[in-house]
Coordinates of C-alpha atoms in Angstrom, one line a residue:
Chain A
M1 CA -98.6 -207.6 -139.6
T2 CA -98.7 -205.6 -142.9
K3 CA -97.9 -207.5 -146.1
G4 CA -96.4 -205.9 -149.1
K5 CA -94.1 -203.0 -149.7
I6 CA -94.3 -199.7 -147.8
I7 CA -93.2 -196.3 -149.0
A8 CA -92.4 -193.4 -146.7
I9 CA -92.1 -189.9 -148.1
S10 CA -90.0 -187.9 -145.7
G11 CA -87.9 -184.8 -144.9
G12 CA -85.4 -184.8 -142.0
V13 CA -85.9 -185.4 -138.3
G14 CA -89.7 -186.0 -137.8
G15 CA -89.9 -188.1 -140.9
A16 CA -86.8 -190.1 -140.0
K17 CA -88.4 -191.0 -136.6
L18 CA -91.4 -192.5 -138.4
S19 CA -89.4 -194.3 -141.0
Q20 CA -87.3 -195.8 -138.1
G21 CA -90.6 -197.0 -136.6
L22 CA -91.8 -198.4 -139.9
A23 CA -88.5 -200.2 -140.5
A24 CA -88.9 -201.9 -137.1
E25 CA -92.6 -202.8 -137.6
I26 CA -92.2 -204.5 -141.0
P27 CA -89.4 -206.4 -142.6
A28 CA -86.9 -203.5 -143.1
S29 CA -86.3 -204.6 -146.7
D30 CA -90.0 -203.9 -147.4
L31 CA -89.5 -200.2 -146.6
T32 CA -88.5 -197.6 -149.2
V33 CA -88.0 -194.0 -148.0
I34 CA -88.3 -191.3 -150.7
V35 CA -86.3 -188.5 -149.2
N36 CA -86.5 -184.7 -149.8
T37 CA -83.4 -183.3 -151.3
G38 CA -84.8 -179.8 -151.8
D39 CA -82.7 -178.3 -149.0
D40 CA -79.5 -179.5 -150.6
S41 CA -76.8 -176.9 -150.7
N42 CA -73.1 -176.2 -150.9
H43 CA -71.1 -175.4 -147.8
Y44 CA -67.3 -175.3 -147.8
G45 CA -67.3 -176.7 -151.3
L46 CA -69.3 -179.7 -150.2
F47 CA -72.6 -181.0 -151.4
V48 CA -74.7 -181.2 -148.3
T49 CA -78.0 -183.1 -148.3
P50 CA -79.2 -182.9 -144.8
D51 CA -82.4 -185.0 -145.0
I52 CA -80.7 -188.0 -146.6
D53 CA -78.0 -187.9 -143.9
T54 CA -80.6 -187.6 -141.2
Q55 CA -82.3 -190.7 -142.6
L56 CA -79.0 -192.6 -142.9
Y57 CA -77.9 -191.7 -139.4
T58 CA -81.3 -192.3 -137.8
L59 CA -82.1 -195.6 -139.5
S60 CA -78.6 -197.0 -138.7
G61 CA -78.6 -195.8 -135.1
R62 CA -75.9 -193.3 -135.7
A63 CA -78.0 -190.1 -135.2
D64 CA -77.6 -187.7 -132.3
L65 CA -81.2 -187.8 -131.2
E66 CA -80.7 -185.1 -128.6
R67 CA -79.1 -182.5 -130.9
G68 CA -81.7 -183.5 -133.6
W69 CA -79.2 -183.6 -136.5
G70 CA -75.8 -185.0 -137.3
R71 CA -74.1 -188.0 -135.8
K72 CA -73.7 -189.0 -132.2
D73 CA -70.3 -189.1 -130.6
E74 CA -69.4 -186.4 -133.0
T75 CA -66.3 -184.0 -132.8
W76 CA -66.1 -180.5 -134.4
N77 CA -62.4 -180.1 -134.9
A78 CA -62.5 -179.2 -138.6
M79 CA -64.9 -176.3 -138.0
S80 CA -62.8 -175.2 -135.0
A81 CA -59.8 -175.1 -137.2
M82 CA -61.6 -173.0 -139.8
R83 CA -62.7 -170.6 -137.1
E84 CA -59.2 -170.4 -135.8
L85 CA -58.2 -169.4 -139.4
G86 CA -60.6 -166.5 -139.3
E87 CA -63.6 -168.0 -141.1
D88 CA -67.0 -167.0 -139.9
I89 CA -68.6 -170.5 -139.4
W90 CA -72.3 -170.5 -139.0
F91 CA -73.1 -173.8 -140.7
N92 CA -71.6 -176.5 -138.5
I93 CA -70.6 -179.9 -139.9
G94 CA -69.2 -182.5 -137.5
D95 CA -66.0 -184.3 -138.4
Q96 CA -67.6 -187.7 -139.0
D97 CA -70.4 -185.9 -141.0
L98 CA -67.7 -184.2 -143.0
G99 CA -66.5 -187.7 -144.0
T100 CA -69.9 -188.4 -145.4
N101 CA -70.1 -185.1 -147.2
L102 CA -66.5 -185.3 -148.6
L103 CA -67.1 -188.8 -150.0
R104 CA -70.5 -187.8 -151.5
T105 CA -69.1 -184.7 -153.1
M106 CA -66.2 -186.7 -154.5
R107 CA -68.5 -189.3 -156.0
L108 CA -70.9 -186.7 -157.5
A109 CA -67.8 -184.9 -159.1
R110 CA -66.9 -188.3 -160.7
G111 CA -70.4 -188.4 -162.2
D112 CA -72.0 -190.9 -159.8
R113 CA -75.8 -190.5 -159.3
L114 CA -77.0 -189.4 -155.8
T115 CA -79.3 -192.4 -155.9
D116 CA -76.3 -194.8 -156.3
I117 CA -74.2 -193.0 -153.7
T118 CA -77.0 -193.1 -151.2
A119 CA -77.6 -196.8 -151.8
D120 CA -73.9 -197.5 -151.2
F121 CA -73.9 -195.5 -148.0
A122 CA -77.0 -197.2 -146.8
R123 CA -75.4 -200.6 -147.5
S124 CA -72.2 -199.6 -145.7
F125 CA -74.3 -198.6 -142.7
G126 CA -76.0 -202.0 -142.7
L127 CA -79.5 -200.7 -143.7
N128 CA -81.9 -203.2 -145.2
S129 CA -84.4 -200.5 -146.2
K130 CA -84.1 -198.5 -149.4
L131 CA -83.3 -194.8 -149.2
L132 CA -84.1 -193.0 -152.4
P133 CA -83.4 -189.3 -153.0
M134 CA -86.5 -187.7 -154.5
C135 CA -84.4 -187.1 -157.7
D136 CA -80.8 -187.1 -158.9
A137 CA -80.8 -183.5 -160.3
P138 CA -79.7 -180.8 -157.9
V139 CA -82.7 -178.9 -156.4
S140 CA -82.3 -176.0 -154.1
T141 CA -84.8 -174.1 -152.0
Q142 CA -85.1 -170.3 -152.2
I143 CA -87.0 -168.6 -149.4
R144 CA -88.7 -165.4 -150.5
C145 CA -89.3 -163.2 -147.5
T146 CA -90.7 -159.8 -146.8
D147 CA -87.1 -158.5 -146.4
G148 CA -85.7 -160.2 -149.5
D149 CA -84.7 -163.6 -150.9
Y150 CA -82.6 -166.2 -149.0
D151 CA -80.9 -169.4 -149.8
F152 CA -82.5 -172.1 -147.6
H153 CA -79.7 -172.4 -145.0
D154 CA -79.1 -168.7 -145.0
W155 CA -82.7 -168.4 -143.9
F156 CA -83.0 -171.5 -141.8
V157 CA -79.7 -171.6 -140.0
A158 CA -78.0 -168.2 -140.3
A159 CA -81.2 -166.1 -139.9
Q160 CA -82.8 -168.7 -137.6
A161 CA -86.0 -168.9 -139.8
E162 CA -87.0 -165.5 -138.5
P163 CA -87.6 -163.5 -141.7
R164 CA -91.2 -163.8 -142.7
V165 CA -91.8 -166.1 -145.7
T166 CA -93.9 -165.0 -148.6
D167 CA -93.0 -167.8 -151.1
V168 CA -90.9 -170.9 -151.4
V169 CA -89.2 -171.7 -154.7
F170 CA -87.6 -175.0 -155.6
R171 CA -84.9 -174.2 -158.1
G172 CA -84.2 -177.0 -160.5
A173 CA -87.3 -179.0 -159.6
E174 CA -89.0 -178.4 -162.9
Q175 CA -85.9 -179.7 -164.7
A176 CA -85.6 -182.8 -162.5
S177 CA -87.2 -186.1 -163.2
M178 CA -88.2 -189.1 -161.3
T179 CA -85.5 -191.6 -161.0
P180 CA -86.2 -195.2 -162.3
E181 CA -85.9 -196.3 -158.7
V182 CA -88.5 -193.8 -157.4
L183 CA -90.8 -194.7 -160.3
A184 CA -90.4 -198.4 -159.7
A185 CA -91.1 -198.1 -156.0
L186 CA -94.2 -196.0 -156.6
T187 CA -95.6 -198.4 -159.2
E188 CA -94.6 -201.6 -157.4
P189 CA -97.6 -204.0 -157.7
D190 CA -97.1 -205.2 -154.2
L191 CA -97.2 -201.7 -152.7
A192 CA -99.4 -201.7 -149.6
A193 CA -99.2 -198.1 -148.4
I194 CA -97.6 -194.7 -148.9
I195 CA -97.0 -192.9 -145.7
V196 CA -96.3 -189.1 -145.9
C197 CA -94.3 -188.5 -142.8
P198 CA -94.8 -185.7 -140.3
S199 CA -92.4 -183.3 -142.1
N200 CA -92.7 -179.6 -142.9
P201 CA -95.3 -179.3 -145.7
Y202 CA -93.6 -176.3 -147.3
L203 CA -90.0 -177.3 -147.0
S204 CA -89.9 -181.1 -147.0
I205 CA -93.0 -182.5 -148.6
A206 CA -93.7 -179.8 -151.3
P207 CA -90.2 -180.2 -152.9
V208 CA -90.8 -184.0 -153.2
L209 CA -94.2 -183.3 -154.9
A210 CA -92.5 -180.7 -157.2
V211 CA -90.5 -183.4 -158.9
P212 CA -92.4 -183.8 -162.2
G213 CA -94.6 -186.8 -162.3
L214 CA -94.3 -187.7 -158.6
R215 CA -97.4 -186.0 -157.4
Q216 CA -99.4 -187.7 -160.2
A217 CA -97.9 -191.1 -159.4
L218 CA -99.1 -190.7 -155.8
I219 CA -102.6 -189.7 -157.0
E220 CA -102.7 -192.7 -159.4
S221 CA -101.3 -195.3 -157.0
P222 CA -103.8 -197.9 -155.9
A223 CA -102.1 -198.0 -152.5
P224 CA -103.6 -195.6 -150.0
V225 CA -101.6 -192.5 -149.3
I226 CA -101.7 -191.6 -145.6
G227 CA -100.6 -188.3 -144.2
V228 CA -99.3 -187.9 -140.7
T229 CA -99.7 -184.5 -139.1
P230 CA -96.6 -182.5 -138.3
V231 CA -98.5 -180.2 -135.9
I232 CA -99.9 -181.0 -132.5
G233 CA -102.0 -178.6 -130.4
G234 CA -101.3 -175.7 -132.7
E235 CA -97.5 -176.2 -132.6
A236 CA -94.9 -178.0 -134.7
I237 CA -92.8 -180.4 -132.8
K238 CA -89.7 -179.0 -134.4
G239 CA -88.8 -176.5 -137.0
P240 CA -90.6 -173.6 -138.6
T241 CA -93.8 -175.3 -139.8
A242 CA -96.1 -173.3 -137.4
T243 CA -94.4 -170.0 -138.0
M244 CA -94.7 -170.4 -141.7
M245 CA -98.3 -171.4 -141.6
Q246 CA -99.1 -168.3 -139.5
G247 CA -97.1 -166.2 -141.9
F248 CA -99.3 -167.5 -144.7
G249 CA -102.4 -166.7 -142.7
K250 CA -103.3 -170.3 -142.1
P251 CA -104.6 -171.8 -138.8
V252 CA -101.9 -174.1 -137.4
T253 CA -104.0 -177.3 -137.6
A254 CA -103.6 -180.7 -139.1
A255 CA -106.5 -180.0 -141.4
A256 CA -104.8 -176.9 -142.8
V257 CA -101.6 -179.0 -143.4
A258 CA -103.6 -181.7 -145.1
A259 CA -105.4 -179.1 -147.3
M260 CA -102.1 -178.0 -148.8
H261 CA -101.6 -181.3 -150.6
L262 CA -105.2 -182.6 -150.4
D263 CA -105.1 -184.2 -153.9
I264 CA -102.6 -186.9 -152.8
F265 CA -104.1 -188.1 -149.5
N266 CA -106.5 -191.0 -149.0
G267 CA -106.4 -190.7 -145.3
Y268 CA -104.9 -188.5 -142.6
I269 CA -103.6 -189.1 -139.0
I270 CA -104.0 -186.3 -136.5
D271 CA -102.7 -186.4 -133.0
E272 CA -105.0 -187.8 -130.3
R273 CA -104.6 -184.6 -128.4
D274 CA -106.4 -182.9 -131.3
A275 CA -109.2 -185.5 -131.6
E276 CA -111.9 -182.8 -131.6
Q277 CA -110.4 -181.4 -134.9
A278 CA -111.3 -184.6 -136.8
A279 CA -114.6 -182.9 -137.8
E280 CA -112.7 -180.4 -139.8
F281 CA -111.7 -183.1 -142.2
V282 CA -115.3 -183.7 -143.3
H283 CA -115.1 -180.3 -145.1
L284 CA -111.8 -181.1 -146.9
G285 CA -112.6 -182.0 -150.6
A286 CA -115.0 -184.9 -150.7
G287 CA -114.2 -185.6 -147.0
L288 CA -110.9 -187.0 -146.1
P289 CA -110.9 -190.1 -143.8
V290 CA -109.1 -189.2 -140.6
T291 CA -108.0 -191.1 -137.5
T292 CA -106.1 -190.2 -134.3
A293 CA -102.9 -191.5 -132.9
N294 CA -100.1 -190.4 -130.6
T295 CA -97.9 -188.6 -133.1
L296 CA -95.3 -187.4 -130.6
M297 CA -92.5 -189.9 -131.2
I298 CA -90.5 -189.5 -127.9
D299 CA -89.0 -192.9 -128.0
M300 CA -88.6 -196.1 -130.1
S301 CA -91.8 -197.5 -128.7
A302 CA -93.8 -194.4 -129.7
K303 CA -92.2 -194.5 -133.2
R304 CA -93.3 -198.1 -133.6
N305 CA -96.8 -197.4 -132.3
L306 CA -97.3 -194.6 -134.8
A307 CA -95.9 -196.7 -137.6
R308 CA -98.4 -199.5 -136.7
A309 CA -101.3 -197.0 -136.5
A310 CA -100.4 -195.7 -140.0
L311 CA -100.1 -199.2 -141.4
E312 CA -103.4 -200.3 -139.9
F313 CA -105.2 -197.2 -141.1
A314 CA -103.8 -197.8 -144.6
K315 CA -105.0 -201.4 -144.4
A316 CA -108.5 -200.3 -143.4
L317 CA -108.6 -197.9 -146.3
R318 CA -107.5 -200.4 -149.0
Chain B
M1 CA -26.9 -161.0 -134.1
T2 CA -27.6 -160.9 -137.8
K3 CA -28.9 -157.7 -139.2
G4 CA -31.1 -157.6 -142.3
K5 CA -33.6 -159.9 -143.8
I6 CA -33.2 -163.6 -144.1
I7 CA -34.8 -165.9 -146.7
A8 CA -35.2 -169.6 -146.1
I9 CA -36.0 -171.9 -149.0
S10 CA -37.7 -175.0 -147.7
G11 CA -39.7 -178.1 -148.2
G12 CA -41.5 -179.8 -145.4
V13 CA -40.3 -181.3 -142.1
G14 CA -36.5 -180.7 -142.1
G15 CA -36.8 -177.3 -143.6
A16 CA -39.5 -176.3 -141.2
K17 CA -37.2 -177.2 -138.3
L18 CA -34.6 -174.9 -139.5
S19 CA -37.0 -172.1 -140.3
Q20 CA -38.3 -172.4 -136.8
G21 CA -34.7 -172.1 -135.5
L22 CA -34.2 -169.0 -137.7
A23 CA -37.5 -167.4 -136.6
A24 CA -36.2 -167.7 -133.0
E25 CA -32.7 -166.4 -133.7
I26 CA -33.6 -163.3 -135.5
P27 CA -36.6 -161.0 -135.2
A28 CA -39.3 -163.3 -136.7
S29 CA -40.5 -160.5 -138.9
D30 CA -37.1 -160.5 -140.7
L31 CA -37.7 -164.0 -141.9
T32 CA -39.3 -165.0 -145.2
V33 CA -39.7 -168.7 -146.0
I34 CA -40.2 -169.5 -149.7
V35 CA -42.0 -172.9 -149.6
N36 CA -42.1 -175.7 -152.0
T37 CA -45.6 -176.3 -153.5
G38 CA -44.4 -178.9 -156.0
D39 CA -46.0 -181.7 -154.1
D40 CA -49.4 -180.1 -154.0
S41 CA -52.2 -182.4 -155.0
N42 CA -55.9 -183.1 -154.8
H43 CA -57.3 -185.5 -152.3
Y44 CA -61.0 -185.9 -151.6
G45 CA -61.6 -182.9 -153.7
L46 CA -59.3 -180.8 -151.6
F47 CA -56.2 -178.8 -152.6
V48 CA -53.6 -180.2 -150.4
T49 CA -50.2 -178.4 -150.1
P50 CA -48.3 -180.3 -147.4
D51 CA -45.1 -178.3 -147.1
I52 CA -47.0 -175.0 -146.6
D53 CA -49.1 -176.6 -143.9
T54 CA -46.0 -178.2 -142.2
Q55 CA -44.4 -174.7 -142.1
L56 CA -47.6 -173.1 -140.8
Y57 CA -48.0 -175.8 -138.1
T58 CA -44.3 -175.9 -137.1
L59 CA -43.7 -172.2 -136.9
S60 CA -46.9 -171.7 -134.9
G61 CA -46.2 -174.5 -132.5
R62 CA -49.1 -176.6 -133.8
A63 CA -47.2 -179.4 -135.5
D64 CA -47.2 -182.9 -134.3
L65 CA -43.4 -183.3 -134.1
E66 CA -43.5 -187.0 -133.2
R67 CA -45.6 -188.0 -136.2
G68 CA -43.7 -185.6 -138.4
W69 CA -46.6 -184.2 -140.3
G70 CA -50.0 -182.7 -139.5
R71 CA -51.2 -181.0 -136.3
K72 CA -50.8 -182.1 -132.7
D73 CA -53.9 -183.1 -130.7
E74 CA -55.4 -184.2 -133.9
T75 CA -58.4 -186.5 -134.4
W76 CA -59.2 -188.6 -137.5
N77 CA -63.0 -188.9 -137.4
A78 CA -63.7 -187.7 -141.0
M79 CA -61.3 -190.4 -142.4
S80 CA -62.8 -193.0 -140.2
A81 CA -66.3 -192.1 -141.4
M82 CA -65.1 -192.4 -145.0
R83 CA -63.6 -195.8 -144.3
E84 CA -66.9 -196.9 -142.6
L85 CA -68.6 -195.8 -145.9
G86 CA -66.4 -198.2 -147.8
E87 CA -63.8 -195.8 -149.2
D88 CA -60.2 -197.1 -149.4
I89 CA -58.4 -194.3 -147.5
W90 CA -54.6 -194.3 -147.9
F91 CA -54.0 -190.6 -147.7
N92 CA -54.8 -189.5 -144.1
I93 CA -55.9 -186.0 -143.3
G94 CA -56.7 -185.2 -139.7
D95 CA -59.9 -183.3 -138.8
Q96 CA -58.2 -180.0 -137.9
D97 CA -56.0 -180.3 -140.9
L98 CA -59.2 -180.9 -143.0
G99 CA -60.4 -177.5 -141.8
T100 CA -57.2 -175.9 -143.2
N101 CA -57.6 -177.7 -146.5
L102 CA -61.4 -177.0 -146.8
L103 CA -60.9 -173.3 -146.3
R104 CA -57.9 -173.1 -148.6
T105 CA -59.8 -175.0 -151.3
M106 CA -62.9 -172.8 -150.9
R107 CA -60.7 -169.7 -151.2
L108 CA -58.8 -170.9 -154.3
A109 CA -62.2 -171.8 -155.9
R110 CA -63.2 -168.1 -155.2
G111 CA -60.1 -167.0 -157.1
D112 CA -57.9 -166.0 -154.2
R113 CA -54.2 -166.4 -154.7
L114 CA -52.4 -169.1 -152.7
T115 CA -50.0 -166.4 -151.6
D116 CA -52.8 -164.3 -150.0
I117 CA -54.5 -167.3 -148.5
T118 CA -51.2 -168.5 -146.9
A119 CA -50.5 -165.0 -145.6
D120 CA -54.0 -164.9 -144.0
F121 CA -53.5 -168.3 -142.4
A122 CA -50.1 -167.3 -141.1
R123 CA -51.6 -164.1 -139.6
S124 CA -54.4 -166.1 -138.0
F125 CA -51.9 -168.4 -136.5
G126 CA -50.0 -165.4 -135.0
L127 CA -46.8 -165.8 -137.2
N128 CA -44.6 -162.8 -137.7
S129 CA -42.5 -164.4 -140.4
K130 CA -43.6 -164.4 -144.0
L131 CA -44.6 -167.7 -145.6
L132 CA -44.5 -167.5 -149.4
P133 CA -45.6 -170.3 -151.7
M134 CA -42.9 -170.6 -154.4
C135 CA -45.6 -169.6 -156.9
D136 CA -49.4 -169.3 -157.2
A137 CA -49.8 -171.5 -160.2
P138 CA -50.6 -175.1 -159.5
V139 CA -47.5 -177.3 -159.8
S140 CA -47.6 -181.1 -159.4
T141 CA -44.8 -183.6 -159.2
Q142 CA -44.8 -186.7 -161.4
I143 CA -42.4 -189.5 -160.4
R144 CA -41.2 -191.5 -163.3
C145 CA -40.1 -195.0 -162.1
T146 CA -38.8 -198.1 -163.6
D147 CA -42.3 -199.6 -163.3
G148 CA -44.2 -196.6 -164.6
D149 CA -45.3 -193.1 -163.8
Y150 CA -46.8 -192.1 -160.4
D151 CA -48.4 -188.9 -159.1
F152 CA -46.3 -187.8 -156.2
H153 CA -48.5 -189.0 -153.3
D154 CA -49.3 -192.3 -155.1
W155 CA -45.5 -192.9 -155.1
F156 CA -44.6 -191.3 -151.8
V157 CA -47.5 -192.4 -149.6
A158 CA -49.4 -195.2 -151.3
A159 CA -46.3 -197.0 -152.7
Q160 CA -44.2 -195.9 -149.7
A161 CA -41.5 -194.4 -152.0
E162 CA -40.4 -197.9 -153.0
P163 CA -40.6 -197.9 -156.8
R164 CA -37.2 -196.8 -158.2
V165 CA -37.2 -193.3 -159.6
T166 CA -35.7 -192.5 -163.0
D167 CA -36.9 -189.0 -163.4
V168 CA -38.9 -186.3 -161.6
V169 CA -41.1 -183.9 -163.6
F170 CA -42.7 -180.8 -162.2
R171 CA -45.9 -180.3 -164.2
G172 CA -47.0 -176.7 -164.5
A173 CA -43.6 -175.3 -163.3
E174 CA -42.7 -174.0 -166.7
Q175 CA -46.0 -172.1 -166.9
A176 CA -45.6 -170.7 -163.4
S177 CA -44.0 -167.4 -162.6
M178 CA -42.5 -165.8 -159.6
T179 CA -45.0 -164.0 -157.5
P180 CA -44.4 -160.3 -156.8
E181 CA -43.9 -161.2 -153.2
V182 CA -41.2 -163.8 -153.9
L183 CA -39.4 -161.4 -156.3
A184 CA -39.6 -158.6 -153.8
A185 CA -38.1 -160.9 -151.1
L186 CA -35.3 -162.1 -153.3
T187 CA -34.4 -158.5 -154.4
E188 CA -34.8 -156.9 -151.0
P189 CA -31.8 -154.5 -150.7
D190 CA -31.5 -155.4 -147.0
L191 CA -31.3 -159.1 -147.7
A192 CA -28.5 -160.6 -145.5
A193 CA -28.6 -164.3 -146.4
I194 CA -30.6 -167.0 -148.3
I195 CA -30.6 -170.3 -146.5
V196 CA -31.5 -173.4 -148.5
C197 CA -32.9 -175.7 -145.8
P198 CA -32.1 -179.4 -145.4
S199 CA -34.9 -180.6 -147.6
N200 CA -35.0 -183.3 -150.3
P201 CA -33.0 -181.9 -153.3
Y202 CA -35.1 -183.7 -155.9
L203 CA -38.6 -183.2 -154.4
S204 CA -38.4 -180.0 -152.3
I205 CA -35.6 -177.8 -153.6
A206 CA -35.7 -178.7 -157.3
P207 CA -39.3 -177.6 -157.8
V208 CA -38.6 -174.2 -156.2
L209 CA -35.7 -173.8 -158.6
A210 CA -37.9 -174.8 -161.5
V211 CA -40.1 -171.7 -161.1
P212 CA -38.9 -169.6 -164.0
G213 CA -36.5 -166.8 -162.9
L214 CA -36.1 -168.1 -159.4
R215 CA -32.8 -169.9 -159.8
Q216 CA -31.4 -166.9 -161.7
A217 CA -32.6 -164.6 -158.9
L218 CA -30.6 -166.7 -156.4
I219 CA -27.5 -166.7 -158.6
E220 CA -27.7 -162.9 -159.0
S221 CA -28.5 -162.1 -155.4
P222 CA -25.7 -160.3 -153.6
A223 CA -26.7 -162.1 -150.4
P224 CA -24.8 -165.3 -149.9
V225 CA -26.8 -168.5 -150.6
I226 CA -26.0 -171.1 -148.0
G227 CA -27.0 -174.8 -148.4
V228 CA -27.5 -177.1 -145.5
T229 CA -27.1 -180.8 -146.0
P230 CA -30.1 -183.1 -145.8
V231 CA -27.8 -186.1 -145.4
I232 CA -25.7 -187.2 -142.4
G233 CA -23.4 -190.2 -142.4
G234 CA -24.7 -191.4 -145.7
E235 CA -28.3 -191.3 -144.7
A236 CA -31.2 -188.9 -144.9
I237 CA -32.8 -187.9 -141.5
K238 CA -36.2 -188.4 -143.0
G239 CA -37.7 -189.3 -146.4
P240 CA -36.5 -190.8 -149.6
T241 CA -33.4 -188.5 -150.3
A242 CA -30.8 -191.3 -149.8
T243 CA -32.7 -193.9 -151.7
M244 CA -33.3 -191.6 -154.6
M245 CA -29.6 -190.6 -154.7
Q246 CA -28.6 -194.3 -154.8
G247 CA -31.2 -194.9 -157.5
F248 CA -29.6 -192.1 -159.6
G249 CA -26.1 -193.7 -159.0
K250 CA -24.9 -191.0 -156.7
P251 CA -22.9 -191.3 -153.5
V252 CA -25.1 -190.3 -150.5
T253 CA -22.9 -187.4 -149.5
A254 CA -23.4 -183.7 -148.8
A255 CA -21.1 -182.9 -151.7
A256 CA -23.3 -184.9 -154.1
V257 CA -26.4 -183.0 -152.9
A258 CA -24.6 -179.6 -153.2
A259 CA -23.4 -180.6 -156.7
M260 CA -27.0 -181.0 -157.9
H261 CA -27.7 -177.2 -157.6
L262 CA -24.1 -176.0 -157.5
D263 CA -24.8 -172.8 -159.4
I264 CA -26.9 -171.3 -156.6
F265 CA -24.6 -171.9 -153.6
N266 CA -22.0 -169.6 -152.1
G267 CA -21.4 -171.8 -149.2
Y268 CA -22.5 -175.2 -147.8
I269 CA -22.9 -176.6 -144.3
I270 CA -22.2 -180.3 -143.8
D271 CA -22.7 -182.2 -140.6
E272 CA -20.0 -182.2 -138.0
R273 CA -20.1 -186.0 -138.1
D274 CA -19.0 -185.8 -141.8
A275 CA -16.2 -183.3 -141.2
E276 CA -13.8 -185.4 -143.2
Q277 CA -15.9 -184.9 -146.3
A278 CA -15.2 -181.2 -146.4
A279 CA -12.3 -181.9 -148.7
E280 CA -14.8 -183.1 -151.4
F281 CA -16.1 -179.5 -151.7
V282 CA -12.7 -178.3 -153.0
H283 CA -13.5 -180.2 -156.2
L284 CA -16.9 -178.7 -156.7
G285 CA -16.9 -176.0 -159.3
A286 CA -14.4 -173.3 -158.4
G287 CA -14.4 -174.7 -154.9
L288 CA -17.4 -174.3 -152.7
P289 CA -16.8 -172.8 -149.2
V290 CA -17.9 -175.4 -146.6
T291 CA -18.3 -175.4 -142.9
T292 CA -19.5 -178.0 -140.3
A293 CA -22.3 -177.9 -137.8
N294 CA -24.6 -180.2 -135.9
T295 CA -27.4 -180.5 -138.5
L296 CA -29.4 -183.1 -136.6
M297 CA -32.2 -180.9 -135.2
I298 CA -33.5 -183.0 -132.3
D299 CA -34.9 -180.1 -130.3
M300 CA -35.4 -176.4 -130.3
S301 CA -31.9 -175.7 -129.0
A302 CA -30.4 -177.7 -131.9
K303 CA -32.6 -175.9 -134.4
R304 CA -31.4 -172.5 -133.0
N305 CA -27.8 -173.6 -133.0
L306 CA -28.0 -174.7 -136.6
A307 CA -29.8 -171.4 -137.6
R308 CA -27.0 -169.4 -135.8
A309 CA -24.3 -171.4 -137.6
A310 CA -25.9 -170.7 -140.9
L311 CA -26.3 -167.0 -140.2
E312 CA -22.7 -166.7 -139.0
F313 CA -21.4 -168.6 -142.0
A314 CA -23.3 -166.3 -144.3
K315 CA -22.0 -163.3 -142.5
A316 CA -18.4 -164.5 -142.9
L317 CA -19.0 -165.0 -146.7
R318 CA -20.5 -161.6 -147.3

């Protein structure tokens, strides 16, 4: 059993699975998840922050695990009504999910911080872990492609992540600052490990690291920073990680993902199916410690096993 | 069969019943409904205009006639989600209804006129009648009561219309102007009748008449203006009309309602149950022509009968 506080840095689905495993393996109140808000955007006048909601719904058992996003037992009547009124709806938000987004948007309009709103939502959902947005300032992701520039969801949802990416820009990130809550979590004396979840390195991890000071705080932390691969056997479990890596001319390997943010890692977990790739890590920087685990989180037991492997690896590296 | 165009001036439920009857009795494309927007307000960041939606839903067969507002086959999952997140929800909006309100709010934010949005919604719902908001400028109703001032829905919904009213103020009405569409409808050469529907005289008819120029246009119209009583046997069918009249020290009679806006009427329809009250109309102004009808619109047949009675009365007065 790991003692001390644990931080998970996470995007949406894959990261939420591991944070769910972590919350089950340690006292949930010892877990703080720092969540990507780089893909926040405005739809139907609502401030939508998908990764925070995925964390809220997953950690509280409200997520639709089959669909991979949104709430379970969801209905879609507001979107149907808008379609009936002639609107071209390509960004679906379920009715319950609309409630979350309406309330968040109202509270932001009143001047409440996203950090406080998220904390209140987490409390209402009965979570004991802390969920912290990476920052309170609005950040949005612009995808530069060979055929032009896209707002994140225009590219990810409407264009189904097909246009080839040449660059990813996080608008607003430079003007953002770490919240007191994120800073306090990262400098907590009792911090035992920082787990960088298996999320898209370009779209979920990079924006978190783009918040001024955050990358440096990870580098300076005495707690080991452990990365978990989002690719297995040359493919990403979900989302456009593999396609993007290919587009950037990179091999789709765990080592290539680790190399993108090499300065922050003290250790890296690759999938047991890719054990032979461990040798590649010797050539990364001064040689990054690597271990293998089953990173395919198909059920709660697999989530907990991976969480335990990450915690044990961190303990061994301390 | 009435020839020519017909205008209905209407608030929500009662008025929508009569406009539904009118749309069935004449070619629907000959009907224009000028709708109160005085009780528009903002809830959950959405621009809510209840009377327009009641008309849209009623005329297109989508209204929940039992509940008396909103859409039939409605779900309430967005509101439930907000309650689960700790929000005190006293103003309910169904999920399909949210779709209407989200889309309207988005379009208003883009600078579209309420008149155009309403026309598009009516077209999408297959309506052949015209639905015109009384104006495009935002108007809101403030209810002054013995115990303080209320925004309309704070008084009507949250306080259940219980605080005693001393005055009703239509904020923004003085700055509003008739839309080209309302002006064109009211000055249409082929206009055969203007029916003032059985809606609350303080809250639904007064705001329409407060739009600068609109009252005068009714007075100057060569088409007869026919009022239909919203009270039967000393009671209002629905809503706070009777209580408000009592609060203002008026008898709850059709003649007292007619007297409030006497300058616009050329004839008035009272309920057949109140036939003995017809004599009171002799004392109104120069003597207002009056007739009786069954004004209790319990089903489609009753709606059509009242519509026919109003059209015939207008014809007789031309």
